[in-house]
mmCIF file of C-alpha atoms in Angstrom:
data_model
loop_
_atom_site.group_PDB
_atom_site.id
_atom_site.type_symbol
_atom_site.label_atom_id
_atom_site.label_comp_id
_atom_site.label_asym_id
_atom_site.label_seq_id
_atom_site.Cartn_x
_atom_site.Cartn_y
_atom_site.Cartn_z
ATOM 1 C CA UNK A 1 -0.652 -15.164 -1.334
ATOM 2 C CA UNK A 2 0.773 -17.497 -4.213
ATOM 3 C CA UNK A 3 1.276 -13.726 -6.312
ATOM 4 C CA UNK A 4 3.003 -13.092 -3.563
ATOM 5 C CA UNK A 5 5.137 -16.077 -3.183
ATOM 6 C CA UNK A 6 5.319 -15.843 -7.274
ATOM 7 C CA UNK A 7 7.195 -12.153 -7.158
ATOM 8 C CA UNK A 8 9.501 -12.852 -4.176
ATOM 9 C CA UNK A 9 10.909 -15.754 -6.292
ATOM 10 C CA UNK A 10 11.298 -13.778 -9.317
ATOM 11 C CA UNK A 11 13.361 -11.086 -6.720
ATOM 12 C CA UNK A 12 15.382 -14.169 -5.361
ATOM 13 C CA UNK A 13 15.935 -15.300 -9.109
ATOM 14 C CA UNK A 14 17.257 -12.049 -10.267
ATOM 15 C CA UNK A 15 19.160 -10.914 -7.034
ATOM 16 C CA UNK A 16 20.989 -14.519 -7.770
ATOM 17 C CA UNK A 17 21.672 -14.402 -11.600
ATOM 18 C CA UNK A 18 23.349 -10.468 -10.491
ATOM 19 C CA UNK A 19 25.337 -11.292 -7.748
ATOM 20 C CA UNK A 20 28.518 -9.529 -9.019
ATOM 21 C CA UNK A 21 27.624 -6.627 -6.411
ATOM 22 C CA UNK A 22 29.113 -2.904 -7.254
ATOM 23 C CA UNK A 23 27.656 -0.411 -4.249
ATOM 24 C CA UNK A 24 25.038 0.159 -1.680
ATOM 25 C CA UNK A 25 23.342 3.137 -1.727
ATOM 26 C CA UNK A 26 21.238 5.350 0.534
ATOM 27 C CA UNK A 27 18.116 5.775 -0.894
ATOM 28 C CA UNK A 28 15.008 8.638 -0.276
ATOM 29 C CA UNK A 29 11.671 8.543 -2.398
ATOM 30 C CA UNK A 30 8.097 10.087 -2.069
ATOM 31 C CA UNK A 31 5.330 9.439 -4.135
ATOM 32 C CA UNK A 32 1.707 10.431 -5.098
ATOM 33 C CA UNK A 33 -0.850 7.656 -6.466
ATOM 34 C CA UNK A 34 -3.965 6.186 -6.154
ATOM 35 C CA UNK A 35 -6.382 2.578 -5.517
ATOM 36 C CA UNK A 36 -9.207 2.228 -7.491
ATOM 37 C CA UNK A 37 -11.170 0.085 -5.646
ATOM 38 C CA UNK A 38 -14.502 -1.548 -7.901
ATOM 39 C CA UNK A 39 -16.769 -3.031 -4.850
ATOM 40 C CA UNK A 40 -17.343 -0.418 -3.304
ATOM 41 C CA UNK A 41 -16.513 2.168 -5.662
ATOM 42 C CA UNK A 42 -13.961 3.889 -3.386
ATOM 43 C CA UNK A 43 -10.573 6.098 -4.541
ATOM 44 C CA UNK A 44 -7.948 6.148 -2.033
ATOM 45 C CA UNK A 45 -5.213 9.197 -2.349
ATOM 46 C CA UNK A 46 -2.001 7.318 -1.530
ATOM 47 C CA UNK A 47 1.003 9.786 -0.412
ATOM 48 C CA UNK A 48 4.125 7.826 0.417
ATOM 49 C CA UNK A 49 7.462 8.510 2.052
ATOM 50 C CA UNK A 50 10.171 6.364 1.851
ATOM 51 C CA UNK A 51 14.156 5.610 3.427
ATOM 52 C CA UNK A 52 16.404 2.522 2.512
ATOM 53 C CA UNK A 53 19.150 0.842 0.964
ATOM 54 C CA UNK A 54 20.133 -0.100 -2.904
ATOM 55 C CA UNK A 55 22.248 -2.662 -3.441
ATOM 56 C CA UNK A 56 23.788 -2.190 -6.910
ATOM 57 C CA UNK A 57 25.229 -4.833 -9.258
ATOM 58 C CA UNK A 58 26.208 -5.063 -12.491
ATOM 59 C CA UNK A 59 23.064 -6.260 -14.123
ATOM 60 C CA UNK A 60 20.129 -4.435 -11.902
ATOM 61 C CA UNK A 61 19.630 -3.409 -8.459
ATOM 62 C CA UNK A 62 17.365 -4.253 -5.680
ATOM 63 C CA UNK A 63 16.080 -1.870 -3.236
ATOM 64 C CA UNK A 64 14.516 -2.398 0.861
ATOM 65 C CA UNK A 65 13.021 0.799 2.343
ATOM 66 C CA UNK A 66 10.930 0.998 5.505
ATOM 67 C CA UNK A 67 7.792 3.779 4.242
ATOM 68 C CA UNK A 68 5.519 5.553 5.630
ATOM 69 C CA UNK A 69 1.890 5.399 3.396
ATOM 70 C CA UNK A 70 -1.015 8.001 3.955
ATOM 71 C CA UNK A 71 -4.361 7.302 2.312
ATOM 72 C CA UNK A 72 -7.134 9.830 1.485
ATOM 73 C CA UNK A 73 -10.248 8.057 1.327
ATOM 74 C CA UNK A 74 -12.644 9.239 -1.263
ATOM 75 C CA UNK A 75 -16.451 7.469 -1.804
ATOM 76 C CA UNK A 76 -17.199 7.502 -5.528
ATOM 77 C CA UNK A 77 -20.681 7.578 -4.643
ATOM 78 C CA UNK A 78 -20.611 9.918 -1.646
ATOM 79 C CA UNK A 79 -22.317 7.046 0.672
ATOM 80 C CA UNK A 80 -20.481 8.266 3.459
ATOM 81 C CA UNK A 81 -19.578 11.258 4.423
ATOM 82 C CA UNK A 82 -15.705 9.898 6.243
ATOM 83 C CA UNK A 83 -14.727 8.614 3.062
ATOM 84 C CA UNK A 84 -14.197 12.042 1.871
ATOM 85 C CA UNK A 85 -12.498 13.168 4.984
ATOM 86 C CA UNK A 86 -10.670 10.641 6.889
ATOM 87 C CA UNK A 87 -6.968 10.029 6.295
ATOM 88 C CA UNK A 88 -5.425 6.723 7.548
ATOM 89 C CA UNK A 89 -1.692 6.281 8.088
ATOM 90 C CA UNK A 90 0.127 2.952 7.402
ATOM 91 C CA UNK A 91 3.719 1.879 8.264
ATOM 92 C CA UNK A 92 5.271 -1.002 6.031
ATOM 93 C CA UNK A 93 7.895 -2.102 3.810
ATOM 94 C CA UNK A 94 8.685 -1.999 -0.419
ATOM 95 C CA UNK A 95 11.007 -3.995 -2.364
ATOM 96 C CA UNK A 96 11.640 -3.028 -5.728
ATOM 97 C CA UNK A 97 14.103 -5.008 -7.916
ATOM 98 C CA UNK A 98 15.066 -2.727 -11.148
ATOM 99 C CA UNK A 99 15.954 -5.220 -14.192
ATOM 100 C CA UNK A 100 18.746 -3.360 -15.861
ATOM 101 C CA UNK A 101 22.297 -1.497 -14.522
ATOM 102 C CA UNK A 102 21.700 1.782 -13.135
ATOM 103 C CA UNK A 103 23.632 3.600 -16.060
ATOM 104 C CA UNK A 104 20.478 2.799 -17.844
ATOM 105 C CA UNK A 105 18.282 5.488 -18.726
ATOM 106 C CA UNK A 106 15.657 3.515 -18.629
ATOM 107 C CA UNK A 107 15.198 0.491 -16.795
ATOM 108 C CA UNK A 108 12.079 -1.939 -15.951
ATOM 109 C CA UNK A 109 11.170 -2.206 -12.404
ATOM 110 C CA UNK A 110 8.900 -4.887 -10.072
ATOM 111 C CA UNK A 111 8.166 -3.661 -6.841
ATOM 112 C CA UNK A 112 6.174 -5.615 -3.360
ATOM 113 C CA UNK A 113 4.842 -3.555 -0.494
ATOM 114 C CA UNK A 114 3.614 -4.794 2.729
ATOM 115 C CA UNK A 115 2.006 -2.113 5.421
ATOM 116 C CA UNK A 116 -0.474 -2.566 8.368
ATOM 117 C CA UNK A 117 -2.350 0.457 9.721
ATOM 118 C CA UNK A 118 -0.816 3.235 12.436
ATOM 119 C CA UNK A 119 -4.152 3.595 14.766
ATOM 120 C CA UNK A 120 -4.196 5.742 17.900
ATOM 121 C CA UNK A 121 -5.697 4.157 20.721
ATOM 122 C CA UNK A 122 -7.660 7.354 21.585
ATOM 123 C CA UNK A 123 -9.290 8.270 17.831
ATOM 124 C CA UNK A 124 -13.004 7.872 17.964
ATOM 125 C CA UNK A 125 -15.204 5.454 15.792
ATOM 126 C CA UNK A 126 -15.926 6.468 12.140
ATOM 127 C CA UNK A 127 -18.943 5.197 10.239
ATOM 128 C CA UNK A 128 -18.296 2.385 7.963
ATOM 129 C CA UNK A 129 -21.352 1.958 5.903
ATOM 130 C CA UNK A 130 -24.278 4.142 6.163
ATOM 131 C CA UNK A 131 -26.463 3.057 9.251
ATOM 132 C CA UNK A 132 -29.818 1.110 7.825
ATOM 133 C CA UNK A 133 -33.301 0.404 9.686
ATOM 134 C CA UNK A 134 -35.196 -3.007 9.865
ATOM 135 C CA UNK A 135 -38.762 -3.098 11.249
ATOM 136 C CA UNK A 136 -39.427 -6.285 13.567
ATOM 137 C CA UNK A 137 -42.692 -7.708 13.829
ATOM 138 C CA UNK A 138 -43.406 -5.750 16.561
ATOM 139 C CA UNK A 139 -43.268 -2.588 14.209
ATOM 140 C CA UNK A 140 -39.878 -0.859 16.424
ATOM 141 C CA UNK A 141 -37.686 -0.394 14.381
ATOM 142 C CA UNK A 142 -33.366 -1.952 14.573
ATOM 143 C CA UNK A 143 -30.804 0.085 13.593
ATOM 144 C CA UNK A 144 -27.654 -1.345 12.482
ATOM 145 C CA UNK A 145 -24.970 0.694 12.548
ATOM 146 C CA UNK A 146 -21.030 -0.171 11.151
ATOM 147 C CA UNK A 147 -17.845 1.473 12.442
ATOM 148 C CA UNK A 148 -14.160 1.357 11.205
ATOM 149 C CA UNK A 149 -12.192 -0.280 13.397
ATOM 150 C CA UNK A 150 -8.869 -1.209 11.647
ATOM 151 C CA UNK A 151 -6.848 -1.881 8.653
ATOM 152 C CA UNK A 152 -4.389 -4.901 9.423
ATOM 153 C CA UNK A 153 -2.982 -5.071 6.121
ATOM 154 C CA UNK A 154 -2.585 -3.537 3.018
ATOM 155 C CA UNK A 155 -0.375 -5.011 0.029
ATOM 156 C CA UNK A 156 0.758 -3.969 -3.419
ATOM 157 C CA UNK A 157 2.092 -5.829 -6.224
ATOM 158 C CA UNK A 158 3.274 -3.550 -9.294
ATOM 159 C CA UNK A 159 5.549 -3.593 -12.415
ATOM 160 C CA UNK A 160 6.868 0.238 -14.087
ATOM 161 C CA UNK A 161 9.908 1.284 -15.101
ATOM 162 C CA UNK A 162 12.560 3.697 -13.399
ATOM 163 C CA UNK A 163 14.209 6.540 -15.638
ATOM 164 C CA UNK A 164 17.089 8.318 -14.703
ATOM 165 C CA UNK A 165 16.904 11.994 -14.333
ATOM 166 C CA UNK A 166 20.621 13.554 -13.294
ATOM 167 C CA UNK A 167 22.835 12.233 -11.177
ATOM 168 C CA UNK A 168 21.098 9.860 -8.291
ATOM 169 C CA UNK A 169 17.788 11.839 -9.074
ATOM 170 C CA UNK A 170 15.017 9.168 -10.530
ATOM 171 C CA UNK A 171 11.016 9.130 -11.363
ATOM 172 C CA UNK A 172 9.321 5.574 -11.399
ATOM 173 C CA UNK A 173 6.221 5.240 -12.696
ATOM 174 C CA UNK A 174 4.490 1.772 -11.591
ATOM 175 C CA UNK A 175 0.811 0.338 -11.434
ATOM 176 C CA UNK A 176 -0.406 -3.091 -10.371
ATOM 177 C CA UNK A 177 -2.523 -5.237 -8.230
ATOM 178 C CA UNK A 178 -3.327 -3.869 -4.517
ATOM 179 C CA UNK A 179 -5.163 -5.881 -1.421
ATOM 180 C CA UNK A 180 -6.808 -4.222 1.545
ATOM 181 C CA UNK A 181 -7.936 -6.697 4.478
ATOM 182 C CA UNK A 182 -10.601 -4.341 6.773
ATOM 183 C CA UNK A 183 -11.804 -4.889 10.102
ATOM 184 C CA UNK A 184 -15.154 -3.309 11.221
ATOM 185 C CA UNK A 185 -18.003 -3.501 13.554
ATOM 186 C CA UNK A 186 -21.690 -3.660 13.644
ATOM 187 C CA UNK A 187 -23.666 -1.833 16.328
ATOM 188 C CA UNK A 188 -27.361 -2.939 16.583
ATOM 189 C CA UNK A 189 -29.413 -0.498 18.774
ATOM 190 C CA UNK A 190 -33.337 -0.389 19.465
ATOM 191 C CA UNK A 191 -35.271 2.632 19.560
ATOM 192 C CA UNK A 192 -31.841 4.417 18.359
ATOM 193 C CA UNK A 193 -30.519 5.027 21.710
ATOM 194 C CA UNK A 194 -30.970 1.114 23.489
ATOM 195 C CA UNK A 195 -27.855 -0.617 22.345
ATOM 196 C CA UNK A 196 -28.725 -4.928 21.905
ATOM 197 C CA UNK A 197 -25.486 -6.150 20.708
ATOM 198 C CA UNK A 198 -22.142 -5.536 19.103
ATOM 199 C CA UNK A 199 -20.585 -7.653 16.807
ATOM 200 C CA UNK A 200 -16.870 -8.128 14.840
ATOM 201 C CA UNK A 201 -16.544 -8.442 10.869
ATOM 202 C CA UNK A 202 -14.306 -8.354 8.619
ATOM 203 C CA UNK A 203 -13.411 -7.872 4.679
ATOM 204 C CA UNK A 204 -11.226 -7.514 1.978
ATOM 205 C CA UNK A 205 -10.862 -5.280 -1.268
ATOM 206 C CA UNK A 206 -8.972 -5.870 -4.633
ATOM 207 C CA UNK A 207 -7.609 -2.695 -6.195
ATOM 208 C CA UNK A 208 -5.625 -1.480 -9.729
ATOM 209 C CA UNK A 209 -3.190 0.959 -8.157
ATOM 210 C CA UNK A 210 -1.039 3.497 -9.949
ATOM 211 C CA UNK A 211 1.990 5.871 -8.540
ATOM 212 C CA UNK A 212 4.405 8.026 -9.809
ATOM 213 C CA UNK A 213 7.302 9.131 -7.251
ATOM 214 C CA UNK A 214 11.003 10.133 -7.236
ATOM 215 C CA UNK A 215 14.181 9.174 -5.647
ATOM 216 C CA UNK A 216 17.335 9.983 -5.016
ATOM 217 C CA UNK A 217 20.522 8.117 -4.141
ATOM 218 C CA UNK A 218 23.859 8.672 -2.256
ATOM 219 C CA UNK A 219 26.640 6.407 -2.491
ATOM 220 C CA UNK A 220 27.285 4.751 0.759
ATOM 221 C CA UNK A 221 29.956 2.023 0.177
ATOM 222 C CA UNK A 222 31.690 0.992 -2.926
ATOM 223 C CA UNK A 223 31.893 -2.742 -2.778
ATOM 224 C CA UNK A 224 34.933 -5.110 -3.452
ATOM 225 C CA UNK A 225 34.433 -6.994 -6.616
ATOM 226 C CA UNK A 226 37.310 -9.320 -8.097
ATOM 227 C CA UNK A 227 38.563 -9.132 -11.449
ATOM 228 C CA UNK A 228 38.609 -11.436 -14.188
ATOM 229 C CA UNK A 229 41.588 -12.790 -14.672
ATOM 230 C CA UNK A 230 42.791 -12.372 -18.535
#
């Protein structure tokens, strides 16, 4: 949370020191990336599609967008045989402040995304973790087995840079510092059929993400801006 709080202030400090505002643009974006996640050793295929607004001014620009985020899980170790299947969908939030004018071919970028997971009410249980066996005393054996339940939130922090390709047509390349809070549930059954008891969990995941993507703007309003007086 405090890189969090840390990047929204540095947004706040350069939305304030360019204030002379130019235009507002409409903005559309996709991109293709990934989150390399170290424990567990899991690679997540992120496809993202984006719609918002740019507000331009004279020194940088920052952009809102509602997006929509699809992840491809993939188990580095094949554990699990879902990880290599299952595709999650996530709804959320990005905004990206780009450091210098838009006329620049080049410009740095930082960027903050915030999405929670789209989960259908009806879509069965997937295995979590691969189901292990403890013998009791008694010699039966307990299965414990995990399911997915939900992913509540998912963040990004990133810094890249934006280049300008011809005329409102722009690739940004950006990697950075991802979070993934999961919830999850253990099933312990006897005999593998009797269940005993079900119980709630939860956990979180630190990732290095990376994502290239491309946008494109339309001019929506040309903003009033004063003149200096000579």
């Amino acid at each position: 949370m405090k890189k969090i709080s840390f990047l929204i202030v540095v947004l706040l400090t350069f939305a304030s020191y360019t204030v002379a505002q130019k235009n507002i643009n409409l903005v559309l974006g996709t991109s293709v990336g990934f989150s390399h996640y170290y424990a567990p050793q899991m690679l997540f295929i992120n496809t993202t599609y984006q719609v918002g607004a740019e507000l331009e001014f004279n020194k940088g620009s920052l952009t809102f967008s509602g997006v929509y985020n699809l992840n491809l899980i993939n188990d580095l170790k094949d554990i699990n045989e879902y990880r290599s299947k299952q595709l999650l969908s996530f709804l959320g939030i990005n905004t990206r402040y780009r450091i210098l004018n838009n006329t620049k071919i080049i410009s740095p970028t930082l960027s903050l995304s915030l999405f929670t997971e789209v989960r259908k009410k009806s879509r069965e249980y997937i295995d979590y973790k691969t189901p292990r066996m403890v013998k009791n005393s008694d010699g039966n054996g307990i299965i414990y087995n995990d399911l997915y339940l939900s992913t509540p939130f998912l963040g990004n922090i990133s810094m890249g840079f934006q280049v300008n390709l011809y005329k409102g047509l722009s690739m940004i390349v950006e990697g950075g510092y991802g979070y993934r809070y999961v919830k999850y549930m253990t099933q312990e059954y006897r005999n593998k059929d009797i269940l005993i008891s079900t119980t709630n969990h939860s956990e979180y995941f630190q990732s290095f993400d990376f994502k290239v993507g491309f946008s494109y703007t339309f001019l929506l309003t040309k903003a009033y801006t004063k003149k200096s007086k000579k």
